[in-house]
Coordinates of C-alpha atoms and ligand atoms in Angstrom, one line a residue:
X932 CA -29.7 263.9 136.8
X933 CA -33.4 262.4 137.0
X934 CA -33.2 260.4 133.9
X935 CA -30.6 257.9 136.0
X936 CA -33.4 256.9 138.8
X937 CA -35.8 256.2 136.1
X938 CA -35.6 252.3 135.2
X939 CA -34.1 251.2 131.7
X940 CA -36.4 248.9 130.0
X941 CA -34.4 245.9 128.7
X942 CA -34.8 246.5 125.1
X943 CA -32.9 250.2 125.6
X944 CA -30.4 248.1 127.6
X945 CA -30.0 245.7 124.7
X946 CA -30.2 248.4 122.3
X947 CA -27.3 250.7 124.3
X948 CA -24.7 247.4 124.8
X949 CA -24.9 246.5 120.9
X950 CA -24.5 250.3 120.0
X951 CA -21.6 250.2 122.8
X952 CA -20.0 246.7 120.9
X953 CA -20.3 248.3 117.9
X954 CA -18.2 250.8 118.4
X955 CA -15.8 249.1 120.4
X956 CA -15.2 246.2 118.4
X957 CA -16.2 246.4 114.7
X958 CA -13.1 246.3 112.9
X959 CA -14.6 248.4 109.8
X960 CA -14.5 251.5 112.4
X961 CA -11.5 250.8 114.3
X962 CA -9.4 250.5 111.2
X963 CA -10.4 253.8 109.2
X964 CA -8.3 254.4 106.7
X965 CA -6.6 257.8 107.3
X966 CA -8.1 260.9 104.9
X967 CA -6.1 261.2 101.4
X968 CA -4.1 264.7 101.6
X969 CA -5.2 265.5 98.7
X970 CA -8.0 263.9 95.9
X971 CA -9.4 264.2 92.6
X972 CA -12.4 261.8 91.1
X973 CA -12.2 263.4 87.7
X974 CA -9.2 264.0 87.0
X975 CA -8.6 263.4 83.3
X976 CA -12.3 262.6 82.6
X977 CA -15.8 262.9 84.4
X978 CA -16.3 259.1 83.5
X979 CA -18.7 256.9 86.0
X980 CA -19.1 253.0 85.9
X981 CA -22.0 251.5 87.4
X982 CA -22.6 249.3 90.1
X983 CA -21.7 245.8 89.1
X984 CA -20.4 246.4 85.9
X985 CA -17.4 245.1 84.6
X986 CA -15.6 248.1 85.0
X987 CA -15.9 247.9 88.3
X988 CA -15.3 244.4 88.7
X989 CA -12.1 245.1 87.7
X990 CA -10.8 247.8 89.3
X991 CA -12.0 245.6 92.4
X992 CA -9.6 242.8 91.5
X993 CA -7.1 245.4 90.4
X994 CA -7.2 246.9 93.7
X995 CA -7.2 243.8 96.1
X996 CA -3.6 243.2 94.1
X997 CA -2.7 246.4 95.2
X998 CA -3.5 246.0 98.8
X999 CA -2.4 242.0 98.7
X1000 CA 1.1 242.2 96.7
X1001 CA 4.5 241.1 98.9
X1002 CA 6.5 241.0 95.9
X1003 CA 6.9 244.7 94.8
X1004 CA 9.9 245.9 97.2
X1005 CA 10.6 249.2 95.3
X1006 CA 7.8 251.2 95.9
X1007 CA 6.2 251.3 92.4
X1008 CA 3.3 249.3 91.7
X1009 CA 2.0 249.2 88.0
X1010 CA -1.4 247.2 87.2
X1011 CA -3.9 246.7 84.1
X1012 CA -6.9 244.6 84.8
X1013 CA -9.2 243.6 82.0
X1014 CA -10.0 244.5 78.0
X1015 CA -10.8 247.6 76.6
X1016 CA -13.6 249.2 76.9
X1017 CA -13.3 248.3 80.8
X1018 CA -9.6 248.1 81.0
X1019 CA -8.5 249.6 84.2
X1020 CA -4.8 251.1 84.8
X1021 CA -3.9 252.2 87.6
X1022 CA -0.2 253.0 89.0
X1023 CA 0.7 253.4 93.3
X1024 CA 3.7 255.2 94.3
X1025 CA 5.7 255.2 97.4
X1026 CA 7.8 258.2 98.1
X1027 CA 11.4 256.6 97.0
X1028 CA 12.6 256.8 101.1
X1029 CA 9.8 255.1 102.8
X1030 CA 10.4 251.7 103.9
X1031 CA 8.7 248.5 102.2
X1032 CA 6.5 247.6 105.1
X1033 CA 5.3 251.6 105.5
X1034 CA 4.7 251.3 101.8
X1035 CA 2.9 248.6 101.6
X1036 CA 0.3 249.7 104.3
X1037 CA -0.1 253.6 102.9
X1038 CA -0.9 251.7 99.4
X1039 CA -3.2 249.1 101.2
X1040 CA -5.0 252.1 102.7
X1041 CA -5.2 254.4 99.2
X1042 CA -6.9 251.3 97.6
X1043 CA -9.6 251.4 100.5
X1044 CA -9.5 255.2 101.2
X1045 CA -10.2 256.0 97.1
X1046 CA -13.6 253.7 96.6
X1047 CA -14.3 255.0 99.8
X1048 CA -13.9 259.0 98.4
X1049 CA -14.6 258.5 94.9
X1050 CA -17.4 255.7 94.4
X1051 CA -18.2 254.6 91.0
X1052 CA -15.6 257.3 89.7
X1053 CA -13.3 255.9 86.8
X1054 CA -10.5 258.1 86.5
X1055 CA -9.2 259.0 90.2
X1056 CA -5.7 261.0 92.0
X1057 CA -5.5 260.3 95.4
X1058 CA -2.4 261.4 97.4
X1059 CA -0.9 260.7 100.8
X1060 CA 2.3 262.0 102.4
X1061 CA 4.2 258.5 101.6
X1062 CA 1.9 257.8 98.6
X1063 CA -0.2 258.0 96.0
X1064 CA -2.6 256.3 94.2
X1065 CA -4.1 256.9 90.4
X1066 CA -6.3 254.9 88.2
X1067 CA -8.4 255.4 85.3
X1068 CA -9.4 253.2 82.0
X1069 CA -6.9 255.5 79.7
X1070 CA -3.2 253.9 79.5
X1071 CA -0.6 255.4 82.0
X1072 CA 2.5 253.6 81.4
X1073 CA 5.0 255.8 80.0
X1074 CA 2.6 259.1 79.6
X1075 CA 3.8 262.1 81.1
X1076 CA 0.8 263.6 83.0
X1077 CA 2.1 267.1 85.0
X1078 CA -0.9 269.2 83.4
X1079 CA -2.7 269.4 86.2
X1080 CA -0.9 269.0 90.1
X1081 CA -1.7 269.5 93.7
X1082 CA 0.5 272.1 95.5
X1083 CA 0.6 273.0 99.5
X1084 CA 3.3 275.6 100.7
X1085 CA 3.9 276.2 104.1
X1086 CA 2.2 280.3 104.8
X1087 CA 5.9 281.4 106.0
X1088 CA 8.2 283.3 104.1
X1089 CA 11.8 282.8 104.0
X1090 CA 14.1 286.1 104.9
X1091 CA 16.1 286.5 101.6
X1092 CA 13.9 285.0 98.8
X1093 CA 17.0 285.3 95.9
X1094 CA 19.5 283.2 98.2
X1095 CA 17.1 281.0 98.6
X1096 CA 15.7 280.5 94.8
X1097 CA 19.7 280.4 94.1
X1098 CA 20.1 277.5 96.6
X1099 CA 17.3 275.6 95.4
X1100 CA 17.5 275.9 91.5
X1101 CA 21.3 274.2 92.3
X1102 CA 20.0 271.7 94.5
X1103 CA 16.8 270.7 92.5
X1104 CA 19.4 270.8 89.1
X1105 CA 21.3 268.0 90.7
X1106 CA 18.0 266.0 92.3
X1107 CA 16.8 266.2 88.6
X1108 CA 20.0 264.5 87.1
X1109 CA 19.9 262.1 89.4
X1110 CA 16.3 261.3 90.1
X1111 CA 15.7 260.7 86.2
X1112 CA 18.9 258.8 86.0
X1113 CA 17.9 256.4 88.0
X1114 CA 16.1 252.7 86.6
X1115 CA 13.1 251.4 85.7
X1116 CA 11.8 251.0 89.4
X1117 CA 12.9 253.6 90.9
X1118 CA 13.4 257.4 89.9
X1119 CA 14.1 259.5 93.1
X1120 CA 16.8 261.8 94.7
X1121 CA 17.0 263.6 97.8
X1122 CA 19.4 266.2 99.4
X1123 CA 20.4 269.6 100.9
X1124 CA 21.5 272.4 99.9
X1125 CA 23.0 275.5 102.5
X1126 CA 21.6 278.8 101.1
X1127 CA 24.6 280.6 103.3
X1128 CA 22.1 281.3 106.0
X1129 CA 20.5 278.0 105.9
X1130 CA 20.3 274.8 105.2
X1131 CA 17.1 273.7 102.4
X1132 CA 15.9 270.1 102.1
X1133 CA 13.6 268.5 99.2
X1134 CA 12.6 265.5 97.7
X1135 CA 12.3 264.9 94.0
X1136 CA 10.9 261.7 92.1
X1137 CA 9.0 260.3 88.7
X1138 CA 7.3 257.4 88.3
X1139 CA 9.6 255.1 87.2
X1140 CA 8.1 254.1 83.9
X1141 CA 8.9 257.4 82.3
X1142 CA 12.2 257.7 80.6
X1143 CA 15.1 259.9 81.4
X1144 CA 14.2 262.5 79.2
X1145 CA 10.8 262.1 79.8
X1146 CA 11.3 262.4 83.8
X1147 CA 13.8 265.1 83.6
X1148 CA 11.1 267.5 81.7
X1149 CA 8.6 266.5 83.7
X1150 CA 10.2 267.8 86.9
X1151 CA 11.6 270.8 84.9
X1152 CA 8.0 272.1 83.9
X1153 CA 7.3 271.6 88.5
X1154 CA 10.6 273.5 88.8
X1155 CA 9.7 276.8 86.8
X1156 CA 6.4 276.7 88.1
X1157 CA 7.8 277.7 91.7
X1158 CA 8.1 281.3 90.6
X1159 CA 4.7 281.8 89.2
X1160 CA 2.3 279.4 89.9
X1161 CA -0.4 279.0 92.4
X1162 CA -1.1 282.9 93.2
X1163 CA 2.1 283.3 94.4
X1164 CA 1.6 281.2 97.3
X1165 CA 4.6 278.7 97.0
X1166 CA 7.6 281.2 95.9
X1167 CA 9.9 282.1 98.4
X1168 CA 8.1 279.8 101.1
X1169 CA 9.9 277.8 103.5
X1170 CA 8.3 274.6 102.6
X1171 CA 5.9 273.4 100.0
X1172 CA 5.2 270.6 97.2
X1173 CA 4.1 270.2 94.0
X1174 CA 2.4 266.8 93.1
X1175 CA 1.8 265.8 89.2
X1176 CA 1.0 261.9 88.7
X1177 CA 3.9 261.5 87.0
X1178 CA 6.6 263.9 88.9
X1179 CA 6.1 265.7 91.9
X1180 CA 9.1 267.9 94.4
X1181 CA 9.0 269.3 98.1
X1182 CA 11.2 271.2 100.1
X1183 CA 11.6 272.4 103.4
X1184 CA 13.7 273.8 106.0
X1185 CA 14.0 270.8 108.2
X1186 CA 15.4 267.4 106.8
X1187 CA 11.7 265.1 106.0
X1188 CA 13.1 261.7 104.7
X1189 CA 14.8 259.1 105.1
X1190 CA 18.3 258.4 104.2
X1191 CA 21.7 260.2 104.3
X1192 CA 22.7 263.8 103.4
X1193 CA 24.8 263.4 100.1
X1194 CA 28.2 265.7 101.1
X1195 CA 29.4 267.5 97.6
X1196 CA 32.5 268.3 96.9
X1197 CA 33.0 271.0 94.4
X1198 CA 30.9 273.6 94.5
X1199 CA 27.8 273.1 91.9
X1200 CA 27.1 276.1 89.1
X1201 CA 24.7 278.9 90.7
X1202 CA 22.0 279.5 87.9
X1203 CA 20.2 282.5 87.5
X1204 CA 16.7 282.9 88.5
X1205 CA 16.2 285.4 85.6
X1206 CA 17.2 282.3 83.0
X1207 CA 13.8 280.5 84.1
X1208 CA 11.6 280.5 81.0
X1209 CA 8.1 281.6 81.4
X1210 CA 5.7 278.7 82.7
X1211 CA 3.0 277.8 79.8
X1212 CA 0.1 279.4 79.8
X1213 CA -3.7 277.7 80.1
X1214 CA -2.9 275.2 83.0
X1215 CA -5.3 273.9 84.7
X1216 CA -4.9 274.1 88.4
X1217 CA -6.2 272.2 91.2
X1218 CA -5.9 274.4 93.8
X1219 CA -7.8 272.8 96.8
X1220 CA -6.4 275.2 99.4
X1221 CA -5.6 278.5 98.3
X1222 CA -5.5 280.0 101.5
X1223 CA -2.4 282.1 102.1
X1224 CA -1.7 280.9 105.6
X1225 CA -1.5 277.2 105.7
X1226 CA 0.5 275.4 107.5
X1227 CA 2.4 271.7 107.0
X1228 CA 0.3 269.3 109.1
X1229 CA 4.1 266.8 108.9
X1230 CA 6.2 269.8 110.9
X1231 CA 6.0 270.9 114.2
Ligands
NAG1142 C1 -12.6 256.3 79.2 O1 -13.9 256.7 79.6 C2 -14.4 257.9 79.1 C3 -15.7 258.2 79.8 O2 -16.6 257.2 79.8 C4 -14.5 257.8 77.6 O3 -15.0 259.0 77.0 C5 -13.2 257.4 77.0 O4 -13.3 257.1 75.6 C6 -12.6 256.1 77.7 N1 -11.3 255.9 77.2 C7 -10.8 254.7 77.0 C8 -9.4 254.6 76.5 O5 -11.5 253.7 77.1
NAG1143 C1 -21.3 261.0 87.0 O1 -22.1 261.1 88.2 C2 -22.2 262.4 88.7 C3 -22.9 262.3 90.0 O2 -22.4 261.3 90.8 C4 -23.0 263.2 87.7 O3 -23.1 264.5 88.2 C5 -22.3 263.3 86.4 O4 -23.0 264.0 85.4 C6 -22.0 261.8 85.9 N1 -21.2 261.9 84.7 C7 -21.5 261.3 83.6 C8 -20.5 261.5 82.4 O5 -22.4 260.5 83.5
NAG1144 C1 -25.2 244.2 92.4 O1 -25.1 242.8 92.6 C2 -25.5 242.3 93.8 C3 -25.2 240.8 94.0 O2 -25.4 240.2 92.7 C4 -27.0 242.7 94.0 O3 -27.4 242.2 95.3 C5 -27.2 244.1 93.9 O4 -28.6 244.5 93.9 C6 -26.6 244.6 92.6 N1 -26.7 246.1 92.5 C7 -27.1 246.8 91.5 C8 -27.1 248.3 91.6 O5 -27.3 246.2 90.4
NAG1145 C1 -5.1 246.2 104.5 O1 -5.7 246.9 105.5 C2 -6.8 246.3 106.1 C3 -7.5 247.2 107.1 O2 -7.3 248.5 106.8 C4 -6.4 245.0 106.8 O3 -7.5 244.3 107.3 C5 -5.7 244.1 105.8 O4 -5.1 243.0 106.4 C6 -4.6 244.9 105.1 N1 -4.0 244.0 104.0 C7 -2.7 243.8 103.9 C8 -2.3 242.9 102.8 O5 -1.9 244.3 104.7
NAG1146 C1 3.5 248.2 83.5 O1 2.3 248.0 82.8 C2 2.4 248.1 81.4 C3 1.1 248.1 80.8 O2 0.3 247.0 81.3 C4 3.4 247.0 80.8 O3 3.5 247.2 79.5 C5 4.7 247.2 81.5 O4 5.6 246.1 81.1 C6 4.6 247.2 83.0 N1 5.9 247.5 83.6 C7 6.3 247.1 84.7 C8 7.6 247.5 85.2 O5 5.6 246.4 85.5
NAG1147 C1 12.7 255.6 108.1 O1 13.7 254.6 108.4 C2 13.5 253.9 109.7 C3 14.6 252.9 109.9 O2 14.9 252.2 108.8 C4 12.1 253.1 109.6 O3 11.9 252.5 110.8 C5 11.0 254.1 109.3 O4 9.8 253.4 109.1 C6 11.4 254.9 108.0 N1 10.4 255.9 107.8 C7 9.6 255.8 106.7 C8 8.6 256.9 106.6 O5 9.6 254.9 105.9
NAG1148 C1 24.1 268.6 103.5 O1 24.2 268.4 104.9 C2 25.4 267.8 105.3 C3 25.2 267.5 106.8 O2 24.7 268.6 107.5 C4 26.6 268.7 105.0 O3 27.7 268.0 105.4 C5 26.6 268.9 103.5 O4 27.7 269.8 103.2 C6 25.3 269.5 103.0 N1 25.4 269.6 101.6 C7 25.2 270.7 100.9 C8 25.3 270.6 99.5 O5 24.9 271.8 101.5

């Protein structure tokens, strides 16, 4: 190369080394937050708050306690900041398994990651693998919101789609007891479930500030969606999920959380795929990757 004989002028030099430090050293760069899985900035209205305004102000202080709090230990983090009209609410969720100090940095990074994605939006869904985040200047506390969900399936079929519909309609039928019978900070189940071939895995959970009833219902609607939702790109896949704000399920062929296997002793009631109601019509979807061939980026 000629351009190394030819002599750098010192500004360049000066001008090359800061670059250099830059982008060696500035902590803003280094420490990106990772990219939300999935993220809506309108998701129950098209609201904006301005620069400066109190809205804002708020959800700044709302989401510094986010980031900050070392008390919350069960994964569900609940927050209001300031009067209507520029009350903000917002809610973080952990996936029921993770562990505190996991949680605490996936909700540390949502609160960074969001503004980041969604400036000067007021009503906002963000979701990770191990969390999510939501916020907007409407009330959240005890509203079931499963109108409108995320959804990513794996693009591989499994072999026998009835045994495995049978095995999961039993295994989400006991997750669903038990995740909605749990308390007021924590509404999660887990398990497995051997469709005779093989063994299916899934995770269901609410936020914990719904009620039984209201938790329970809330993963029934995800449950009968399987069948028929999302142009038939989740039924009879070997993995996918379906994330609400309020309720959300995954499954998969290889055991993704934490925790141990529950080991049942009677056999549990086989339901009947054909006894799944119809889903509700008018639903509005987000589908943000309708592709028929895609892949989980957690499995190998
Ligand atoms: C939230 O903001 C939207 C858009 O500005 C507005 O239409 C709605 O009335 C507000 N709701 C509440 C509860 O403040
Ligand atoms: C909010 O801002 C976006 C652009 O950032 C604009 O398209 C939209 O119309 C605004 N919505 C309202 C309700 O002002
Ligand atoms: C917001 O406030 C800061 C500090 O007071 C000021 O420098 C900035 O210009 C303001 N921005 C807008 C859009 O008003
Ligand atoms: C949150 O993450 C930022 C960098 O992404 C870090 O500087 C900060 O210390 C973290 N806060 C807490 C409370 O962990
Ligand atoms: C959550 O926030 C709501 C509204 O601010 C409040 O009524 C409720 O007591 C809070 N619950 C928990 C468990 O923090
Ligand atoms: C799973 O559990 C192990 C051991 O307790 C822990 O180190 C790890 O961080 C956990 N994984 C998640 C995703 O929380
Ligand atoms: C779940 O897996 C464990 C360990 O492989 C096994 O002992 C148990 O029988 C399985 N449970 C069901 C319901 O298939």
């Amino acid at each position: 190369m000629y351009a190394s004989t030819v002599p750098m002028d010192s500004s360049k030099l000066v001008l090359l080394l800061s670059l250099l430090y830059i982008l060696l050293f500035q902590p803003s760069l280094s420490a990106a937050q990772p990219n939300f899985n999935r993220y809506n900035c309108n998701f129950n209205n098209v609201g904006n708050y301005t620069t400066n305004s109190t809205y804002q102000r708020n959800l700044n202080s709302l989401l510094s306690s986010l980031a900050s709090d070392t008390q919350i230990d069960y994964g569900f983090y609940n927050l209001s900041v300031g009067e209507f009209p520029d009350r903000v609410n917002a809610f973080a969720l952990c996936r029921g398994d993770v562990a505190v100090d996991v949680c605490r940095s996936c909700v540390n990074d949502s609160t960074r990651k969001i503004l980041e994605v969604c400036p000067n939006k007021m009503d906002v869904f963000g979701v990770y693998e191990l969390c999510m985040i939501r916020y907007s200047n409407r009330s959240l506390f005890g509203v079931v919101d499963n109108q409108r969900l995320f959804y990513k399936a794996s693009g591989q079929n499994v072999l026998d789609a009835t045994l495995f519909n049978q095995a999961l309609q039993t295994l989400f039928a006991r997750l669903q007891a038990k995740a909605a019978s749990g308390n007021s900070l924590k509404k999660f189940a887990s398990g497995n479930q051997s469709t005779g071939v093989e063994t299916v895995y899934a995770t269901v959970q609410c936020t914990p500030d719904l009620s039984e009833g209201q938790c329970s219902s809330c993963l029934l609607v995800l449950f009968r969606m399987i069948t028929n939702c999302c142009n038939g790109n989740v039924n009879g896949k070997i993995g996918a999920r379906l994330t609400a704000p309020s309720c959300n399920l995954r499954w998969e062929r290889v055991k993704f959380f934490n925790g141990t296997l529950e080991i049942l002793a009677p056999p549990p009631q086989v339901l009947s795929p054909t006894s799944l109601p119809a889903p509700s019509q008018g639903r509005t979807w987000i589908v943000i990757n309708p592709l028929p061939h895609f892949d989980f980026d957690v499995l190998i």
